[in-house]
């Protein structure tokens, strides 16, 4: 009786294995459907590209690098608090405002290999800041600058104050 049971169990095991392999082969052979680009990026977000570097921005970045060239930094953490209108409230760096919710923060040293952290904030001691989103990235073609984008909670570009923390090795 036990021999018969073992043979049936082995046959069932091999049958399940064969069906699993056959089913997996069929699933792999099916063409993969790709989601359209509209489904990947919500339309409300707009563009995720940075505006082109202006001649004034490039001139200011070169001057900042030149003035900070004498400093030898091992590692540094600096912060910059920026008002919604693009003016610097306190901290380190020079702020440029490109358009609605688009800012550039320049430093006197290269930050392109650093880490950046930003949060929506207010420069005064009053109140909770408005809800929103902030994105930060190294500034294209400017090794001593960081690009920051702010949006409201709906994902539409909006002028919002923020705090930027920069760590450079």
PDB file of N, CA and C in Angstrom, residues 95-149:
ATOM      1  N   UNK A  95      20.922  82.916  -4.010  1.00  0.00           N
ATOM      2  CA  UNK A  95      19.704  82.340  -4.567  1.00  0.00           C
ATOM      3  C   UNK A  95      19.305  83.094  -5.829  1.00  0.00           C
ATOM      4  N   UNK A  96      18.969  82.353  -6.862  1.00  0.00           N
ATOM      5  CA  UNK A  96      18.407  82.901  -8.099  1.00  0.00           C
ATOM      6  C   UNK A  96      17.040  82.275  -8.307  1.00  0.00           C
ATOM      7  N   UNK A  97      16.069  83.077  -8.725  1.00  0.00           N
ATOM      8  CA  UNK A  97      14.723  82.568  -9.005  1.00  0.00           C
ATOM      9  C   UNK A  97      14.508  82.626 -10.506  1.00  0.00           C
ATOM     10  N   UNK A  98      14.160  81.484 -11.109  1.00  0.00           N
ATOM     11  CA  UNK A  98      13.974  81.417 -12.552  1.00  0.00           C
ATOM     12  C   UNK A  98      12.537  81.632 -12.985  1.00  0.00           C
ATOM     13  N   UNK A  99      11.613  81.064 -12.264  1.00  0.00           N
ATOM     14  CA  UNK A  99      10.201  81.154 -12.620  1.00  0.00           C
ATOM     15  C   UNK A  99       9.385  80.657 -11.451  1.00  0.00           C
ATOM     16  N   UNK A 100       8.132  80.388 -11.704  1.00  0.00           N
ATOM     17  CA  UNK A 100       7.249  79.927 -10.638  1.00  0.00           C
ATOM     18  C   UNK A 100       7.774  78.609 -10.091  1.00  0.00           C
ATOM     19  N   UNK A 101       8.181  78.613  -8.823  1.00  0.00           N
ATOM     20  CA  UNK A 101       8.650  77.406  -8.160  1.00  0.00           C
ATOM     21  C   UNK A 101      10.004  76.899  -8.612  1.00  0.00           C
ATOM     22  N   UNK A 102      10.803  77.702  -9.306  1.00  0.00           N
ATOM     23  CA  UNK A 102      12.116  77.270  -9.790  1.00  0.00           C
ATOM     24  C   UNK A 102      13.209  78.160  -9.218  1.00  0.00           C
ATOM     25  N   UNK A 103      14.125  77.537  -8.479  1.00  0.00           N
ATOM     26  CA  UNK A 103      15.177  78.273  -7.791  1.00  0.00           C
ATOM     27  C   UNK A 103      16.531  77.604  -8.024  1.00  0.00           C
ATOM     28  N   UNK A 104      17.577  78.400  -7.940  1.00  0.00           N
ATOM     29  CA  UNK A 104      18.947  77.902  -7.991  1.00  0.00           C
ATOM     30  C   UNK A 104      19.674  78.481  -6.788  1.00  0.00           C
ATOM     31  N   UNK A 105      20.402  77.636  -6.063  1.00  0.00           N
ATOM     32  CA  UNK A 105      21.206  78.086  -4.930  1.00  0.00           C
ATOM     33  C   UNK A 105      22.661  77.797  -5.280  1.00  0.00           C
ATOM     34  N   UNK A 106      23.478  78.859  -5.330  1.00  0.00           N
ATOM     35  CA  UNK A 106      24.889  78.733  -5.695  1.00  0.00           C
ATOM     36  C   UNK A 106      25.770  78.849  -4.449  1.00  0.00           C
ATOM     37  N   UNK A 107      26.887  78.115  -4.479  1.00  0.00           N
ATOM     38  CA  UNK A 107      27.838  78.116  -3.378  1.00  0.00           C
ATOM     39  C   UNK A 107      29.220  78.476  -3.899  1.00  0.00           C
ATOM     40  N   UNK A 108      30.154  78.762  -3.008  1.00  0.00           N
ATOM     41  CA  UNK A 108      31.517  79.128  -3.383  1.00  0.00           C
ATOM     42  C   UNK A 108      32.426  77.938  -3.580  1.00  0.00           C
ATOM     43  N   UNK A 109      31.856  76.760  -3.686  1.00  0.00           N
ATOM     44  CA  UNK A 109      32.639  75.539  -3.873  1.00  0.00           C
ATOM     45  C   UNK A 109      31.772  74.522  -4.617  1.00  0.00           C
ATOM     46  N   UNK A 110      32.395  73.477  -5.137  1.00  0.00           N
ATOM     47  CA  UNK A 110      31.697  72.464  -5.904  1.00  0.00           C
ATOM     48  C   UNK A 110      30.827  71.610  -4.990  1.00  0.00           C
ATOM     49  N   UNK A 111      29.573  71.437  -5.379  1.00  0.00           N
ATOM     50  CA  UNK A 111      28.642  70.629  -4.589  1.00  0.00           C
ATOM     51  C   UNK A 111      28.066  69.467  -5.394  1.00  0.00           C
ATOM     52  N   UNK A 112      28.498  69.297  -6.628  1.00  0.00           N
ATOM     53  CA  UNK A 112      27.884  68.291  -7.506  1.00  0.00           C
ATOM     54  C   UNK A 112      28.017  66.865  -6.970  1.00  0.00           C
ATOM     55  N   UNK A 113      29.004  66.594  -6.125  1.00  0.00           N
ATOM     56  CA  UNK A 113      29.163  65.250  -5.556  1.00  0.00           C
ATOM     57  C   UNK A 113      28.519  65.145  -4.177  1.00  0.00           C
ATOM     58  N   UNK A 114      27.767  66.144  -3.795  1.00  0.00           N
ATOM     59  CA  UNK A 114      27.176  66.179  -2.464  1.00  0.00           C
ATOM     60  C   UNK A 114      25.807  65.533  -2.404  1.00  0.00           C
ATOM     61  N   UNK A 115      25.233  65.605  -1.206  1.00  0.00           N
ATOM     62  CA  UNK A 115      23.871  65.127  -0.979  1.00  0.00           C
ATOM     63  C   UNK A 115      23.025  66.328  -0.585  1.00  0.00           C
ATOM     64  N   UNK A 116      21.767  66.350  -1.055  1.00  0.00           N
ATOM     65  CA  UNK A 116      20.901  67.502  -0.848  1.00  0.00           C
ATOM     66  C   UNK A 116      19.589  67.058  -0.223  1.00  0.00           C
ATOM     67  N   UNK A 117      19.092  67.880   0.675  1.00  0.00           N
ATOM     68  CA  UNK A 117      17.823  67.621   1.321  1.00  0.00           C
ATOM     69  C   UNK A 117      17.082  68.944   1.415  1.00  0.00           C
ATOM     70  N   UNK A 118      15.832  68.963   0.994  1.00  0.00           N
ATOM     71  CA  UNK A 118      15.041  70.193   1.044  1.00  0.00           C
ATOM     72  C   UNK A 118      13.673  69.883   1.624  1.00  0.00           C
ATOM     73  N   UNK A 119      13.097  70.885   2.268  1.00  0.00           N
ATOM     74  CA  UNK A 119      11.761  70.763   2.823  1.00  0.00           C
ATOM     75  C   UNK A 119      11.050  72.105   2.698  1.00  0.00           C
ATOM     76  N   UNK A 120       9.736  72.058   2.515  1.00  0.00           N
ATOM     77  CA  UNK A 120       8.951  73.283   2.480  1.00  0.00           C
ATOM     78  C   UNK A 120       9.011  73.894   3.881  1.00  0.00           C
ATOM     79  N   UNK A 121       9.266  75.206   3.962  1.00  0.00           N
ATOM     80  CA  UNK A 121       9.389  75.840   5.275  1.00  0.00           C
ATOM     81  C   UNK A 121       9.040  77.317   5.171  1.00  0.00           C
ATOM     82  N   UNK A 122       9.045  77.957   6.312  1.00  0.00           N
ATOM     83  CA  UNK A 122       8.877  79.402   6.404  1.00  0.00           C
ATOM     84  C   UNK A 122      10.136  79.962   7.029  1.00  0.00           C
ATOM     85  N   UNK A 123      10.459  81.211   6.727  1.00  0.00           N
ATOM     86  CA  UNK A 123      11.668  81.811   7.281  1.00  0.00           C
ATOM     87  C   UNK A 123      11.421  82.471   8.629  1.00  0.00           C
ATOM     88  N   UNK A 124      10.154  82.655   8.987  1.00  0.00           N
ATOM     89  CA  UNK A 124       9.857  83.276  10.278  1.00  0.00           C
ATOM     90  C   UNK A 124       9.475  82.212  11.303  1.00  0.00           C
ATOM     91  N   UNK A 125       9.253  82.631  12.531  1.00  0.00           N
ATOM     92  CA  UNK A 125       8.923  81.698  13.607  1.00  0.00           C
ATOM     93  C   UNK A 125       7.423  81.448  13.708  1.00  0.00           C
ATOM     94  N   UNK A 126       6.666  82.008  12.814  1.00  0.00           N
ATOM     95  CA  UNK A 126       5.213  81.898  12.874  1.00  0.00           C
ATOM     96  C   UNK A 126       4.703  80.767  11.988  1.00  0.00           C
ATOM     97  N   UNK A 127       3.786  80.071  12.487  1.00  0.00           N
ATOM     98  CA  UNK A 127       2.902  79.231  11.697  1.00  0.00           C
ATOM     99  C   UNK A 127       3.571  78.016  11.056  1.00  0.00           C
ATOM    100  N   UNK A 128       2.734  77.116  10.623  1.00  0.00           N
ATOM    101  CA  UNK A 128       3.153  75.928   9.889  1.00  0.00           C
ATOM    102  C   UNK A 128       3.188  76.291   8.411  1.00  0.00           C
ATOM    103  N   UNK A 129       4.189  75.848   7.671  1.00  0.00           N
ATOM    104  CA  UNK A 129       4.245  76.199   6.244  1.00  0.00           C
ATOM    105  C   UNK A 129       3.100  75.553   5.478  1.00  0.00           C
ATOM    106  N   UNK A 130       2.777  76.090   4.309  1.00  0.00           N
ATOM    107  CA  UNK A 130       1.713  75.493   3.505  1.00  0.00           C
ATOM    108  C   UNK A 130       2.121  74.103   3.019  1.00  0.00           C
ATOM    109  N   UNK A 131       1.131  73.271   2.724  1.00  0.00           N
ATOM    110  CA  UNK A 131       1.424  71.951   2.173  1.00  0.00           C
ATOM    111  C   UNK A 131       2.006  72.088   0.781  1.00  0.00           C
ATOM    112  N   UNK A 132       2.852  71.172   0.421  1.00  0.00           N
ATOM    113  CA  UNK A 132       3.439  71.222  -0.908  1.00  0.00           C
ATOM    114  C   UNK A 132       4.508  70.166  -1.086  1.00  0.00           C
ATOM    115  N   UNK A 133       5.200  70.273  -2.182  1.00  0.00           N
ATOM    116  CA  UNK A 133       6.251  69.327  -2.551  1.00  0.00           C
ATOM    117  C   UNK A 133       7.495  70.101  -2.947  1.00  0.00           C
ATOM    118  N   UNK A 134       8.644  69.513  -2.716  1.00  0.00           N
ATOM    119  CA  UNK A 134       9.900  70.127  -3.111  1.00  0.00           C
ATOM    120  C   UNK A 134      10.798  69.044  -3.704  1.00  0.00           C
ATOM    121  N   UNK A 135      11.472  69.386  -4.791  1.00  0.00           N
ATOM    122  CA  UNK A 135      12.418  68.485  -5.451  1.00  0.00           C
ATOM    123  C   UNK A 135      13.754  69.209  -5.540  1.00  0.00           C
ATOM    124  N   UNK A 136      14.821  68.463  -5.424  1.00  0.00           N
ATOM    125  CA  UNK A 136      16.150  69.065  -5.452  1.00  0.00           C
ATOM    126  C   UNK A 136      17.088  68.176  -6.269  1.00  0.00           C
ATOM    127  N   UNK A 137      17.994  68.818  -7.018  1.00  0.00           N
ATOM    128  CA  UNK A 137      18.936  68.086  -7.867  1.00  0.00           C
ATOM    129  C   UNK A 137      20.170  68.956  -8.099  1.00  0.00           C
ATOM    130  N   UNK A 138      21.294  68.340  -8.461  1.00  0.00           N
ATOM    131  CA  UNK A 138      22.446  69.154  -8.857  1.00  0.00           C
ATOM    132  C   UNK A 138      22.062  70.009 -10.063  1.00  0.00           C
ATOM    133  N   UNK A 139      22.561  71.226 -10.131  1.00  0.00           N
ATOM    134  CA  UNK A 139      22.245  72.123 -11.241  1.00  0.00           C
ATOM    135  C   UNK A 139      23.054  71.714 -12.458  1.00  0.00           C
ATOM    136  N   UNK A 140      22.365  71.556 -13.570  1.00  0.00           N
ATOM    137  CA  UNK A 140      23.035  71.172 -14.809  1.00  0.00           C
ATOM    138  C   UNK A 140      24.029  72.244 -15.236  1.00  0.00           C
ATOM    139  N   UNK A 141      25.194  71.828 -15.658  1.00  0.00           N
ATOM    140  CA  UNK A 141      26.252  72.705 -16.177  1.00  0.00           C
ATOM    141  C   UNK A 141      26.774  73.699 -15.158  1.00  0.00           C
ATOM    142  N   UNK A 142      26.446  73.539 -13.885  1.00  0.00           N
ATOM    143  CA  UNK A 142      26.925  74.443 -12.843  1.00  0.00           C
ATOM    144  C   UNK A 142      27.320  73.599 -11.630  1.00  0.00           C
ATOM    145  N   UNK A 143      28.605  73.244 -11.499  1.00  0.00           N
ATOM    146  CA  UNK A 143      29.013  72.309 -10.443  1.00  0.00           C
ATOM    147  C   UNK A 143      28.896  72.855  -9.019  1.00  0.00           C
ATOM    148  N   UNK A 144      28.727  74.158  -8.876  1.00  0.00           N
ATOM    149  CA  UNK A 144      28.628  74.740  -7.528  1.00  0.00           C
ATOM    150  C   UNK A 144      27.213  75.208  -7.201  1.00  0.00           C
ATOM    151  N   UNK A 145      26.204  74.592  -7.828  1.00  0.00           N
ATOM    152  CA  UNK A 145      24.827  75.022  -7.598  1.00  0.00           C
ATOM    153  C   UNK A 145      23.884  73.843  -7.481  1.00  0.00           C
ATOM    154  N   UNK A 146      22.747  74.101  -6.836  1.00  0.00           N
ATOM    155  CA  UNK A 146      21.688  73.125  -6.642  1.00  0.00           C
ATOM    156  C   UNK A 146      20.411  73.719  -7.219  1.00  0.00           C
ATOM    157  N   UNK A 147      19.620  72.899  -7.908  1.00  0.00           N
ATOM    158  CA  UNK A 147      18.349  73.342  -8.484  1.00  0.00           C
ATOM    159  C   UNK A 147      17.216  72.823  -7.612  1.00  0.00           C
ATOM    160  N   UNK A 148      16.268  73.693  -7.280  1.00  0.00           N
ATOM    161  CA  UNK A 148      15.144  73.339  -6.416  1.00  0.00           C
ATOM    162  C   UNK A 148      13.843  73.713  -7.110  1.00  0.00           C
ATOM    163  N   UNK A 149      12.874  72.800  -7.103  1.00  0.00           N
ATOM    164  CA  UNK A 149      11.535  73.056  -7.636  1.00  0.00           C
ATOM    165  C   UNK A 149      10.538  72.881  -6.506  1.00  0.00           C
TER     166      UNK A 149
END
